[in-house]
């Protein structure tokens, strides 16, 4: 018996989809718990402390968007992977803005879902770098996974933290959106690069005027060396 890789919580109202997700995640060594609606899902996060949540957006009662909002409002940073329909783009972007870490689009391949769960857990485990980055008024500690602006803590989601840590570790280097998608998100294939813009604007909103992130027109993003 290999030890469990941790418990994944599935929140999905369509039983056959939940069963398929359960099958593939269990085969990869994850423990799996499933709930059929958002309220029961939130309660299960509190009770079971899963390593990740696979969250359908279209749920009866409390939907996936409200689930994300309430989870993050409670300062719970458990990684969340949204399961969305193709025509739910606006909801998908809103979900990411509310702190979801990644998404798959229905109809999805169960293998892709498993790959996304593993990638989000790798990112949650964080980069191997141990040095503390100080940039202007910001201080980022990769080991403790904390960010401070002037000595005030800034709460970031797993993905926001990893994106910021990636940029801060390489000041002056300009990253294209596709590069960030592959290096921070672990995508090998093309994904919607607007996802990167969503996270950058979230980071800027949270960091305020202490944000060192610079837009390089037509290319992507970089951290200003001058702010070091
Ligand atoms: Ca649904």
Tab-separated table of C-alpha atoms and ligand atoms in Angstrom:
chain	number	residue	atom	x	y	z
A	1	UNK	CA	0.000	0.000	0.000
A	2	UNK	CA	1.375	3.369	-0.943
A	3	UNK	CA	0.452	6.089	1.546
A	4	UNK	CA	-2.342	8.444	0.496
A	5	UNK	CA	-1.299	11.608	-1.271
A	6	UNK	CA	-3.916	13.406	0.782
A	7	UNK	CA	-7.646	13.929	0.611
A	8	UNK	CA	-9.215	15.679	-2.371
A	9	UNK	CA	-12.714	17.074	-1.914
A	10	UNK	CA	-14.993	16.924	-4.963
A	11	UNK	CA	-18.004	19.265	-4.980
A	12	UNK	CA	-20.168	18.217	-7.932
A	13	UNK	CA	-23.916	17.748	-8.296
A	14	UNK	CA	-23.747	15.417	-11.303
A	15	UNK	CA	-23.189	11.992	-9.851
A	16	UNK	CA	-21.591	10.401	-12.945
A	17	UNK	CA	-19.016	13.218	-13.189
A	18	UNK	CA	-18.190	12.948	-9.466
A	19	UNK	CA	-17.801	9.158	-9.845
A	20	UNK	CA	-15.417	9.584	-12.772
A	21	UNK	CA	-13.341	12.167	-10.907
A	22	UNK	CA	-13.258	9.923	-7.842
A	23	UNK	CA	-12.106	6.932	-9.891
A	24	UNK	CA	-9.165	8.722	-11.502
A	25	UNK	CA	-8.050	10.570	-8.362
A	26	UNK	CA	-8.221	7.384	-6.262
A	27	UNK	CA	-6.210	5.535	-8.899
A	28	UNK	CA	-3.473	8.167	-8.452
A	29	UNK	CA	-3.376	7.518	-4.715
A	30	UNK	CA	-5.561	10.364	-3.455
A	31	UNK	CA	-8.197	9.885	-0.814
A	32	UNK	CA	-11.497	11.249	-2.135
A	33	UNK	CA	-14.599	12.691	-0.505
A	34	UNK	CA	-17.513	13.999	-2.585
A	35	UNK	CA	-20.364	16.378	-1.789
A	36	UNK	CA	-23.263	17.283	-4.071
A	37	UNK	CA	-23.841	20.923	-3.139
A	38	UNK	CA	-21.885	23.995	-2.111
A	39	UNK	CA	-23.045	24.312	1.486
A	40	UNK	CA	-22.167	20.691	2.277
A	41	UNK	CA	-18.876	21.205	0.416
A	42	UNK	CA	-17.890	24.197	2.559
A	43	UNK	CA	-18.756	22.261	5.698
A	44	UNK	CA	-16.600	19.356	4.432
A	45	UNK	CA	-13.612	21.682	3.870
A	46	UNK	CA	-13.804	22.792	7.509
A	47	UNK	CA	-14.285	19.263	8.820
A	48	UNK	CA	-11.899	17.272	6.603
A	49	UNK	CA	-9.119	19.775	5.743
A	50	UNK	CA	-8.589	18.435	2.177
A	51	UNK	CA	-5.321	19.135	0.309
A	52	UNK	CA	-7.330	20.422	-2.678
A	53	UNK	CA	-10.930	21.031	-3.795
A	54	UNK	CA	-12.298	20.132	-7.252
A	55	UNK	CA	-15.231	22.521	-7.540
A	56	UNK	CA	-18.076	22.556	-10.052
A	57	UNK	CA	-19.301	26.100	-10.770
A	58	UNK	CA	-22.919	25.191	-11.497
A	59	UNK	CA	-24.196	23.825	-8.194
A	60	UNK	CA	-27.692	23.918	-6.662
A	61	UNK	CA	-28.121	26.480	-3.881
A	62	UNK	CA	-24.718	27.890	-3.054
A	63	UNK	CA	-22.790	27.802	-6.373
A	64	UNK	CA	-19.063	27.463	-7.028
A	65	UNK	CA	-18.524	31.220	-7.244
A	66	UNK	CA	-20.125	31.841	-3.849
A	67	UNK	CA	-18.214	28.821	-2.489
A	68	UNK	CA	-14.909	30.466	-3.501
A	69	UNK	CA	-15.954	33.817	-2.118
A	70	UNK	CA	-16.874	32.378	1.277
A	71	UNK	CA	-13.840	30.084	1.472
A	72	UNK	CA	-11.381	32.915	0.832
A	73	UNK	CA	-13.342	35.321	3.039
A	74	UNK	CA	-12.756	32.813	5.846
A	75	UNK	CA	-9.014	33.058	5.010
A	76	UNK	CA	-8.927	29.440	3.940
A	77	UNK	CA	-6.285	29.059	1.188
A	78	UNK	CA	-6.918	25.411	0.264
A	79	UNK	CA	-6.130	25.092	-3.478
A	80	UNK	CA	-9.312	25.140	-5.603
A	81	UNK	CA	-9.654	23.804	-9.165
A	82	UNK	CA	-12.807	24.992	-10.919
A	83	UNK	CA	-14.741	22.723	-13.250
A	84	UNK	CA	-16.508	24.965	-15.752
A	85	UNK	CA	-18.569	24.693	-18.897
A	86	UNK	CA	-17.271	26.301	-22.073
A	87	UNK	CA	-19.943	28.998	-21.999
A	88	UNK	CA	-19.133	29.962	-18.407
A	89	UNK	CA	-16.139	32.135	-19.273
A	90	UNK	CA	-17.326	35.123	-17.230
A	91	UNK	CA	-17.856	32.877	-14.200
A	92	UNK	CA	-14.483	31.250	-14.737
A	93	UNK	CA	-12.676	34.606	-14.685
A	94	UNK	CA	-14.709	35.706	-11.659
A	95	UNK	CA	-13.832	32.435	-9.889
A	96	UNK	CA	-10.131	33.000	-10.560
A	97	UNK	CA	-10.445	36.570	-9.297
A	98	UNK	CA	-12.066	35.233	-6.141
A	99	UNK	CA	-9.064	33.043	-5.485
A	100	UNK	CA	-9.510	29.760	-7.375
A	101	UNK	CA	-6.129	28.381	-8.420
A	102	UNK	CA	-6.861	26.706	-11.727
A	103	UNK	CA	-9.662	25.332	-13.887
A	104	UNK	CA	-10.632	22.608	-16.324
A	105	UNK	CA	-13.338	23.020	-18.958
A	106	UNK	CA	-16.127	20.462	-19.470
A	107	UNK	CA	-15.973	18.060	-21.179
A	108	UNK	CA	-12.584	17.463	-19.564
A	109	UNK	CA	-10.327	14.457	-19.706
A	110	UNK	CA	-10.039	12.874	-16.251
A	111	UNK	CA	-6.289	12.650	-16.839
A	112	UNK	CA	-6.132	16.389	-17.351
A	113	UNK	CA	-8.005	16.919	-14.103
A	114	UNK	CA	-5.552	14.669	-12.236
A	115	UNK	CA	-2.629	16.554	-13.824
A	116	UNK	CA	-4.135	19.883	-12.717
A	117	UNK	CA	-4.590	18.605	-9.126
A	118	UNK	CA	-0.989	17.396	-9.011
A	119	UNK	CA	0.308	20.671	-10.469
A	120	UNK	CA	-1.606	22.756	-7.948
A	121	UNK	CA	-0.197	20.636	-5.104
A	122	UNK	CA	3.335	20.992	-6.477
A	123	UNK	CA	2.829	24.732	-6.527
A	124	UNK	CA	1.393	24.660	-2.994
A	125	UNK	CA	4.552	22.870	-1.884
A	126	UNK	CA	6.322	25.916	-3.255
A	127	UNK	CA	9.595	26.677	-4.938
A	128	UNK	CA	12.752	25.240	-3.447
A	129	UNK	CA	14.309	28.662	-3.020
A	130	UNK	CA	14.906	29.569	0.602
A	131	UNK	CA	16.218	33.116	0.357
A	132	UNK	CA	13.962	35.922	1.532
A	133	UNK	CA	13.247	38.484	-1.211
A	134	UNK	CA	13.109	42.147	-0.253
A	135	UNK	CA	11.913	44.499	-2.950
A	136	UNK	CA	11.104	48.053	-2.001
A	137	UNK	CA	8.479	47.856	0.742
A	138	UNK	CA	7.805	44.169	0.087
A	139	UNK	CA	9.257	41.182	1.830
A	140	UNK	CA	8.556	37.645	0.567
A	141	UNK	CA	9.624	34.579	2.516
A	142	UNK	CA	9.471	31.449	0.283
A	143	UNK	CA	9.922	29.070	3.210
A	144	UNK	CA	7.160	30.479	5.400
A	145	UNK	CA	5.160	31.432	2.302
A	146	UNK	CA	4.472	34.882	3.685
A	147	UNK	CA	4.424	38.326	2.090
A	148	UNK	CA	4.626	41.576	4.037
A	149	UNK	CA	4.065	45.121	2.821
A	150	UNK	CA	5.819	47.507	5.238
A	151	UNK	CA	5.504	44.864	8.060
A	152	UNK	CA	1.784	44.281	7.377
A	153	UNK	CA	0.991	40.742	6.198
A	154	UNK	CA	-0.587	40.445	2.721
A	155	UNK	CA	-2.870	37.424	2.222
A	156	UNK	CA	-2.261	35.726	-1.131
A	157	UNK	CA	-3.688	32.585	-2.688
A	158	UNK	CA	-1.315	29.746	-3.602
A	159	UNK	CA	-1.171	30.803	-7.231
A	160	UNK	CA	-0.794	34.517	-6.500
A	161	UNK	CA	2.062	33.734	-4.136
A	162	UNK	CA	3.850	31.476	-6.618
A	163	UNK	CA	3.515	34.002	-9.423
A	164	UNK	CA	4.929	36.790	-7.248
A	165	UNK	CA	7.738	34.551	-5.936
A	166	UNK	CA	8.640	33.564	-9.503
A	167	UNK	CA	8.894	37.198	-10.622
A	168	UNK	CA	10.723	38.420	-7.513
A	169	UNK	CA	13.330	35.679	-7.779
A	170	UNK	CA	14.329	37.023	-11.203
A	171	UNK	CA	14.277	40.831	-11.078
A	172	UNK	CA	14.733	42.573	-14.408
A	173	UNK	CA	13.875	39.461	-16.424
A	174	UNK	CA	10.900	39.935	-18.745
A	175	UNK	CA	8.411	37.059	-18.852
A	176	UNK	CA	5.920	36.442	-21.632
A	177	UNK	CA	2.449	35.273	-20.617
A	178	UNK	CA	2.990	31.841	-22.193
A	179	UNK	CA	6.280	31.546	-20.324
A	180	UNK	CA	4.557	32.275	-17.012
A	181	UNK	CA	1.781	29.808	-17.842
A	182	UNK	CA	4.342	27.067	-18.345
A	183	UNK	CA	6.732	28.027	-15.525
A	184	UNK	CA	4.244	28.973	-12.802
A	185	UNK	CA	1.133	27.002	-13.778
A	186	UNK	CA	2.892	24.039	-15.369
A	187	UNK	CA	0.936	24.161	-18.620
A	188	UNK	CA	2.681	22.452	-21.494
A	189	UNK	CA	0.084	23.425	-24.059
A	190	UNK	CA	-1.521	26.703	-25.000
A	191	UNK	CA	-3.971	28.129	-22.503
A	192	UNK	CA	-5.856	31.385	-22.379
A	193	UNK	CA	-3.117	33.862	-21.493
A	194	UNK	CA	-5.690	36.270	-20.032
A	195	UNK	CA	-5.507	34.050	-16.940
A	196	UNK	CA	-2.067	35.566	-16.300
A	197	UNK	CA	-3.485	39.093	-16.587
A	198	UNK	CA	-6.205	38.237	-14.069
A	199	UNK	CA	-3.635	37.129	-11.488
A	200	UNK	CA	-1.335	40.075	-12.146
A	201	UNK	CA	-4.189	42.519	-11.559
A	202	UNK	CA	-5.155	40.663	-8.383
A	203	UNK	CA	-1.569	40.925	-7.140
A	204	UNK	CA	-1.454	44.621	-7.964
A	205	UNK	CA	-4.726	45.213	-6.142
A	206	UNK	CA	-3.428	43.436	-3.043
A	207	UNK	CA	0.038	45.000	-3.075
A	208	UNK	CA	-1.217	48.503	-3.868
A	209	UNK	CA	1.450	51.125	-4.488
A	210	UNK	CA	4.108	48.716	-3.205
A	211	UNK	CA	3.641	46.523	-6.304
A	212	UNK	CA	6.936	46.173	-8.187
A	213	UNK	CA	5.278	44.517	-11.209
A	214	UNK	CA	5.802	46.312	-14.494
A	215	UNK	CA	3.872	45.667	-17.713
A	216	UNK	CA	6.174	45.279	-20.715
A	217	UNK	CA	3.982	46.189	-23.683
A	218	UNK	CA	3.537	43.476	-26.252
A	219	UNK	CA	5.640	41.053	-24.200
A	220	UNK	CA	4.472	40.425	-20.653
A	221	UNK	CA	5.627	41.283	-17.151
A	222	UNK	CA	8.716	41.945	-15.132
A	223	UNK	CA	9.769	43.162	-11.703
A	224	UNK	CA	11.591	46.476	-11.740
A	225	UNK	CA	15.204	46.203	-10.721
A	226	UNK	CA	15.135	49.848	-9.700
A	227	UNK	CA	12.725	49.020	-6.887
A	228	UNK	CA	15.279	46.675	-5.301
B	1	LIG	CA1	-23.247	21.166	-12.086
